[in-house]
Amino acid sequence: MLNRSIQTTVVLLMTVLLAAAAVTVYVAVPAEEPTEDMQTEETAGNDSIIAAGLEGKQEVLATVLGDSIAKGYSGDEGVTIEPYSSLVMKRMSEEYGFRYEISNYARNGLDSRGMNTKVLTDEQVRASLGRADIIFITIGSNDLLNECKSAVQDILNTETRYKSAGEALEVLKESAKENPFLIFSIIGALEQWNYRTFESNWLEMMDTVCLLKKDDARIVVTNIYNPVANLNIPPTMDNGVENVIGNMNQIIDNHTQEYGYQVADLFRSEVCDHVQSDGLHPDQDGQQLIADLICGEKLHF
């Protein structure tokens, strides 16, 4: 029993460290107008799953929903990151010779609850979903990070609203110098994380998207990858982080048949080796890797 308790402690402590890896990552920002990109090129096609049904189309509309990964976040103001959706559409346009338009409604800091209450209630977003031929969705990472901040608030019995999970962790670490048992408190709190809430939000999101979309519109979602895999942490700790992420990804996988979406499996990819200095957001190579997964028939139902 003691060994099992220690293992649980290590696993959940790394969940906190996962949040810390994104200290300045998911900072909420006001909604922005969608970006649009139009392009025309003609070349031979391929058999990519995402391209099914695009043959013969003169114009393809894509709608993008999600967090900062889908938005193409860049931690360097001098560097522009082109999001995977734009890379996918550019490649498909070159292969099938259609014009395309992208409406990107992704927001930094968005979680699954915010997707339902802030994004999918917007009439412009709803109209875009009704016209879209392809819908890209990336969501889930902020659900875990937000839970970490809430847990620290509860344990320290404070009304302080932390700007990031990293800030919350730093406060906890300072407090734990005087009371080491606070670390065990945060572990216990995170152990009670309610995956059912994430699943409920996920189902509500997909119900709305499927209600609004055209019958033949394709939906592609990305699952969650391990952003600390390249930090040279002990394998046992790394496995603990992957267990937490794996539970969320299993929820995503469990409903593919029900809603007919396809999953780009970032969890088993090498995206985590191509991230920015924050350790979480994909750099341009990482965004390209995601696009290659989507275009390369590596989606699964």
Coordinates of C-alpha atoms in Angstrom, one line a residue:
M1 CA 0.0 0.0 0.0
L2 CA 2.9 2.4 0.8
N3 CA 4.5 1.8 -2.6
R4 CA 1.2 2.5 -4.3
S5 CA 0.7 5.7 -2.3
I6 CA 4.2 6.9 -3.3
Q7 CA 3.5 6.1 -7.0
T8 CA 0.2 8.1 -6.8
T9 CA 2.1 10.9 -5.2
V10 CA 4.7 11.0 -8.0
V11 CA 2.1 10.8 -10.8
L12 CA 0.0 13.6 -9.5
L13 CA 2.9 15.8 -8.6
M14 CA 3.9 15.7 -12.2
T15 CA 0.4 16.9 -13.2
V16 CA 1.2 20.0 -11.3
L17 CA 4.6 20.3 -13.1
L18 CA 2.7 19.9 -16.4
A19 CA 0.8 23.0 -15.5
A20 CA 4.0 24.8 -14.6
A21 CA 5.4 24.1 -18.0
A22 CA 2.8 26.6 -19.3
V23 CA 3.4 29.5 -17.0
T24 CA 2.8 32.1 -19.7
V25 CA 1.1 29.9 -22.2
Y26 CA -2.6 30.1 -21.9
V27 CA -3.4 33.7 -21.1
A28 CA -6.9 34.6 -22.0
V29 CA -7.3 37.3 -24.6
P30 CA -10.3 39.1 -26.1
A31 CA -11.9 37.4 -29.1
E32 CA -10.5 38.4 -32.5
E33 CA -12.0 38.6 -35.9
P34 CA -11.5 35.4 -37.9
T35 CA -8.7 35.2 -40.3
E36 CA -9.3 34.3 -43.9
D37 CA -7.0 32.9 -46.5
M38 CA -7.9 32.4 -50.2
Q39 CA -5.7 30.5 -52.6
T40 CA -6.0 28.7 -55.9
E41 CA -3.7 26.0 -57.4
E42 CA -4.1 22.9 -59.5
T43 CA -2.2 19.7 -59.3
A44 CA -2.9 16.0 -59.0
G45 CA -4.8 14.6 -56.0
N46 CA -4.0 11.8 -53.5
D47 CA -6.0 9.5 -51.3
S48 CA -5.8 11.4 -48.0
I49 CA -8.8 10.7 -45.6
I50 CA -9.3 14.4 -45.0
A51 CA -9.6 15.0 -48.7
A52 CA -12.5 12.5 -49.2
G53 CA -15.3 14.3 -50.9
L54 CA -13.3 17.3 -52.0
E55 CA -12.7 16.1 -55.5
G56 CA -14.4 18.4 -58.0
K57 CA -15.1 21.2 -55.5
Q58 CA -14.2 24.7 -56.7
E59 CA -14.3 26.2 -53.3
V60 CA -13.8 24.7 -49.8
L61 CA -14.7 26.4 -46.5
A62 CA -12.9 25.5 -43.3
T63 CA -13.9 26.5 -39.7
V64 CA -11.3 26.3 -36.9
L65 CA -12.3 26.0 -33.2
G66 CA -10.1 25.6 -30.2
D67 CA -7.3 27.0 -28.0
S68 CA -3.9 28.6 -28.7
I69 CA -2.6 25.5 -30.5
A70 CA -5.3 25.8 -33.1
K71 CA -4.8 29.6 -33.1
G72 CA -1.1 29.3 -33.9
Y73 CA 0.2 30.9 -30.8
S74 CA 3.7 32.3 -30.8
G75 CA 5.6 33.2 -27.7
D76 CA 7.9 35.4 -29.7
E77 CA 6.4 38.6 -30.9
G78 CA 8.8 38.6 -33.8
V79 CA 7.9 35.1 -35.0
T80 CA 4.6 34.3 -36.8
I81 CA 3.4 30.7 -36.4
E82 CA 1.1 29.4 -39.2
P83 CA -1.5 27.1 -37.6
Y84 CA -1.9 23.5 -38.8
S85 CA -5.3 24.2 -40.3
S86 CA -3.8 26.7 -42.8
L87 CA -1.0 24.3 -43.7
V88 CA -3.6 21.5 -44.3
M89 CA -5.8 23.6 -46.5
K90 CA -2.8 25.0 -48.5
R91 CA -1.7 21.4 -49.2
M92 CA -5.1 20.2 -50.1
S93 CA -5.6 23.2 -52.4
E94 CA -2.4 22.4 -54.2
E95 CA -3.4 18.7 -54.7
Y96 CA -7.1 19.2 -55.6
G97 CA -7.1 22.6 -57.3
F98 CA -9.8 24.3 -55.2
R99 CA -10.0 27.7 -53.7
Y100 CA -10.3 27.8 -50.0
E101 CA -11.4 30.1 -47.1
I102 CA -10.5 29.6 -43.5
S103 CA -12.4 31.2 -40.6
N104 CA -10.3 30.7 -37.4
Y105 CA -12.2 31.3 -34.2
A106 CA -9.6 29.7 -31.9
R107 CA -8.8 31.6 -28.7
N108 CA -5.8 31.6 -26.3
G109 CA -6.8 30.1 -22.9
L110 CA -10.0 28.4 -24.1
D111 CA -11.2 25.3 -22.2
S112 CA -14.1 23.0 -23.1
R113 CA -16.6 25.0 -20.9
G114 CA -15.6 28.2 -22.6
M115 CA -16.0 26.5 -26.0
N116 CA -19.7 25.9 -25.2
T117 CA -20.5 29.2 -23.4
K118 CA -18.3 31.7 -25.3
V119 CA -17.6 30.4 -28.8
L120 CA -20.5 28.1 -29.9
T121 CA -23.1 30.7 -28.7
D122 CA -21.6 33.3 -31.1
E123 CA -23.9 33.7 -34.1
Q124 CA -20.9 34.3 -36.5
V125 CA -19.3 31.0 -35.4
R126 CA -22.6 29.2 -35.7
A127 CA -23.1 30.5 -39.2
S128 CA -19.6 29.6 -40.2
L129 CA -20.1 26.0 -39.0
G130 CA -23.2 25.8 -41.1
R131 CA -21.3 26.6 -44.2
A132 CA -18.1 24.7 -43.5
D133 CA -16.9 21.7 -45.5
I134 CA -14.1 20.9 -43.0
I135 CA -14.1 21.7 -39.2
F136 CA -10.9 21.5 -37.1
I137 CA -11.1 21.3 -33.3
T138 CA -8.4 21.4 -30.7
I139 CA -9.4 21.6 -27.0
G140 CA -8.7 20.1 -23.6
S141 CA -5.3 21.3 -22.4
N142 CA -6.6 24.2 -20.5
D143 CA -9.1 22.1 -18.6
L144 CA -6.3 20.5 -16.7
L145 CA -4.3 23.7 -16.2
N146 CA -7.4 25.5 -14.8
E147 CA -8.0 22.6 -12.4
C148 CA -4.5 23.0 -11.0
K149 CA -5.1 26.7 -10.2
S150 CA -8.4 25.9 -8.5
A151 CA -6.9 23.2 -6.4
V152 CA -4.1 25.5 -5.1
Q153 CA -6.7 28.1 -4.2
D154 CA -8.7 25.6 -2.2
I155 CA -5.7 24.2 -0.4
L156 CA -4.3 27.6 0.5
N157 CA -7.8 28.8 1.4
T158 CA -7.2 32.0 -0.6
E159 CA -9.4 34.1 -2.8
T160 CA -6.4 35.1 -4.9
R161 CA -7.1 34.6 -8.6
Y162 CA -3.9 33.3 -10.1
K163 CA -3.1 34.4 -13.7
S164 CA -1.5 31.0 -14.5
A165 CA -1.0 27.6 -13.2
G166 CA 2.7 28.4 -12.9
E167 CA 2.0 31.3 -10.6
A168 CA -0.2 29.1 -8.4
L169 CA 2.5 26.5 -8.2
E170 CA 5.1 29.0 -7.2
V171 CA 2.9 30.2 -4.3
L172 CA 2.3 26.6 -3.3
K173 CA 6.0 25.8 -3.3
E174 CA 6.8 28.8 -1.1
S175 CA 4.1 27.8 1.4
A176 CA 5.3 24.2 1.4
K177 CA 8.6 25.3 2.8
E178 CA 6.9 25.9 6.1
N179 CA 4.3 23.1 5.7
P180 CA 5.6 20.2 3.5
F181 CA 2.2 18.4 3.9
L182 CA 0.7 21.0 1.5
I183 CA 2.2 19.0 -1.3
F184 CA 0.3 16.0 -0.3
S185 CA -2.9 18.1 -0.1
I186 CA -2.5 19.3 -3.7
I187 CA -1.9 15.7 -4.8
G188 CA -5.1 14.6 -3.1
A189 CA -7.0 17.4 -4.7
L190 CA -5.8 16.6 -8.2
E191 CA -6.5 13.0 -7.6
Q192 CA -10.2 13.9 -7.4
W193 CA -10.2 15.7 -10.7
N194 CA -13.5 15.0 -12.3
Y195 CA -13.0 13.7 -15.9
R196 CA -16.8 13.5 -16.2
T197 CA -17.0 17.2 -16.3
F198 CA -14.7 17.3 -19.3
E199 CA -16.6 14.5 -21.0
S200 CA -19.9 16.3 -20.4
N201 CA -18.5 19.5 -22.0
W202 CA -17.0 17.5 -24.9
L203 CA -20.4 15.9 -25.6
E204 CA -22.2 19.2 -25.4
M205 CA -19.7 20.7 -27.8
M206 CA -20.0 17.9 -30.3
D207 CA -23.9 17.9 -30.1
T208 CA -23.8 21.6 -31.0
V209 CA -21.3 21.2 -33.8
C210 CA -23.1 18.3 -35.4
L211 CA -26.4 20.1 -35.1
L212 CA -25.1 23.1 -37.0
K213 CA -22.8 21.5 -39.6
K214 CA -23.8 20.3 -43.1
D215 CA -24.4 16.6 -43.4
D216 CA -21.3 16.0 -45.5
A217 CA -18.9 18.3 -43.5
R218 CA -15.8 16.5 -42.2
I219 CA -14.8 17.0 -38.5
V220 CA -11.1 16.6 -37.5
V221 CA -10.1 16.8 -33.8
T222 CA -6.6 16.6 -32.3
N223 CA -6.0 14.9 -29.0
I224 CA -3.6 16.0 -26.3
Y225 CA 0.1 15.4 -26.5
N226 CA 2.7 15.2 -23.6
P227 CA 4.5 18.6 -23.5
V228 CA 7.1 17.4 -20.8
A229 CA 8.4 14.4 -22.7
N230 CA 11.5 16.4 -23.8
L231 CA 12.4 17.6 -20.3
N232 CA 14.5 14.5 -19.4
I233 CA 12.4 13.7 -16.4
P234 CA 12.5 10.1 -14.9
P235 CA 10.4 7.6 -16.9
T236 CA 8.1 6.9 -14.0
M237 CA 7.2 10.5 -13.7
D238 CA 6.7 10.9 -17.4
N239 CA 4.4 7.9 -17.4
G240 CA 2.4 9.5 -14.7
V241 CA 1.8 12.6 -16.8
E242 CA 0.9 10.5 -19.8
N243 CA -1.7 8.6 -17.6
V244 CA -3.5 11.8 -16.8
I245 CA -3.5 12.9 -20.5
G246 CA -4.4 9.4 -21.6
N247 CA -7.6 9.6 -19.6
M248 CA -8.7 12.7 -21.4
N249 CA -7.7 11.2 -24.8
Q250 CA -9.7 8.1 -24.1
I251 CA -12.8 10.3 -23.7
I252 CA -12.1 11.8 -27.1
D253 CA -11.6 8.4 -28.6
N254 CA -14.7 6.9 -27.0
H255 CA -17.1 9.1 -29.0
T256 CA -15.7 9.0 -32.5
Q257 CA -18.3 6.6 -33.8
E258 CA -21.2 8.5 -32.1
Y259 CA -20.3 11.8 -33.8
G260 CA -18.4 10.7 -36.8
Y261 CA -15.3 12.8 -36.3
Q262 CA -11.7 11.8 -37.0
V263 CA -8.9 12.0 -34.5
A264 CA -5.3 13.2 -35.3
D265 CA -3.3 11.3 -32.7
L266 CA -0.8 13.8 -31.4
F267 CA -0.3 11.8 -28.2
R268 CA 1.7 9.1 -30.1
S269 CA 3.4 11.6 -32.4
E270 CA 6.6 13.6 -32.1
V271 CA 4.9 16.9 -31.7
C272 CA 6.3 17.2 -28.2
D273 CA 9.8 17.3 -29.7
H274 CA 8.9 20.4 -31.7
V275 CA 7.7 23.0 -29.2
Q276 CA 8.5 26.6 -28.4
S277 CA 10.6 27.6 -25.4
D278 CA 7.5 27.4 -23.1
G279 CA 7.7 23.6 -23.6
L280 CA 4.0 23.4 -24.7
H281 CA 3.1 25.2 -27.8
P282 CA 4.1 23.8 -31.2
D283 CA 6.8 25.7 -33.1
Q284 CA 6.4 25.9 -36.9
D285 CA 7.8 22.4 -37.3
G286 CA 5.3 21.2 -34.7
Q287 CA 2.4 22.8 -36.6
Q288 CA 3.7 21.3 -39.8
L289 CA 3.9 17.8 -38.1
I290 CA 0.2 18.1 -37.1
A291 CA -0.7 19.1 -40.6
D292 CA 1.2 16.2 -42.0
L293 CA -0.6 13.8 -39.7
I294 CA -3.9 15.1 -40.9
C295 CA -3.0 14.9 -44.5
G296 CA -1.2 11.6 -44.3
E297 CA -4.0 9.2 -43.6
K298 CA -3.0 8.9 -39.9
L299 CA -6.4 9.7 -38.6
H300 CA -8.4 7.1 -36.8
F301 CA -12.0 6.5 -35.9

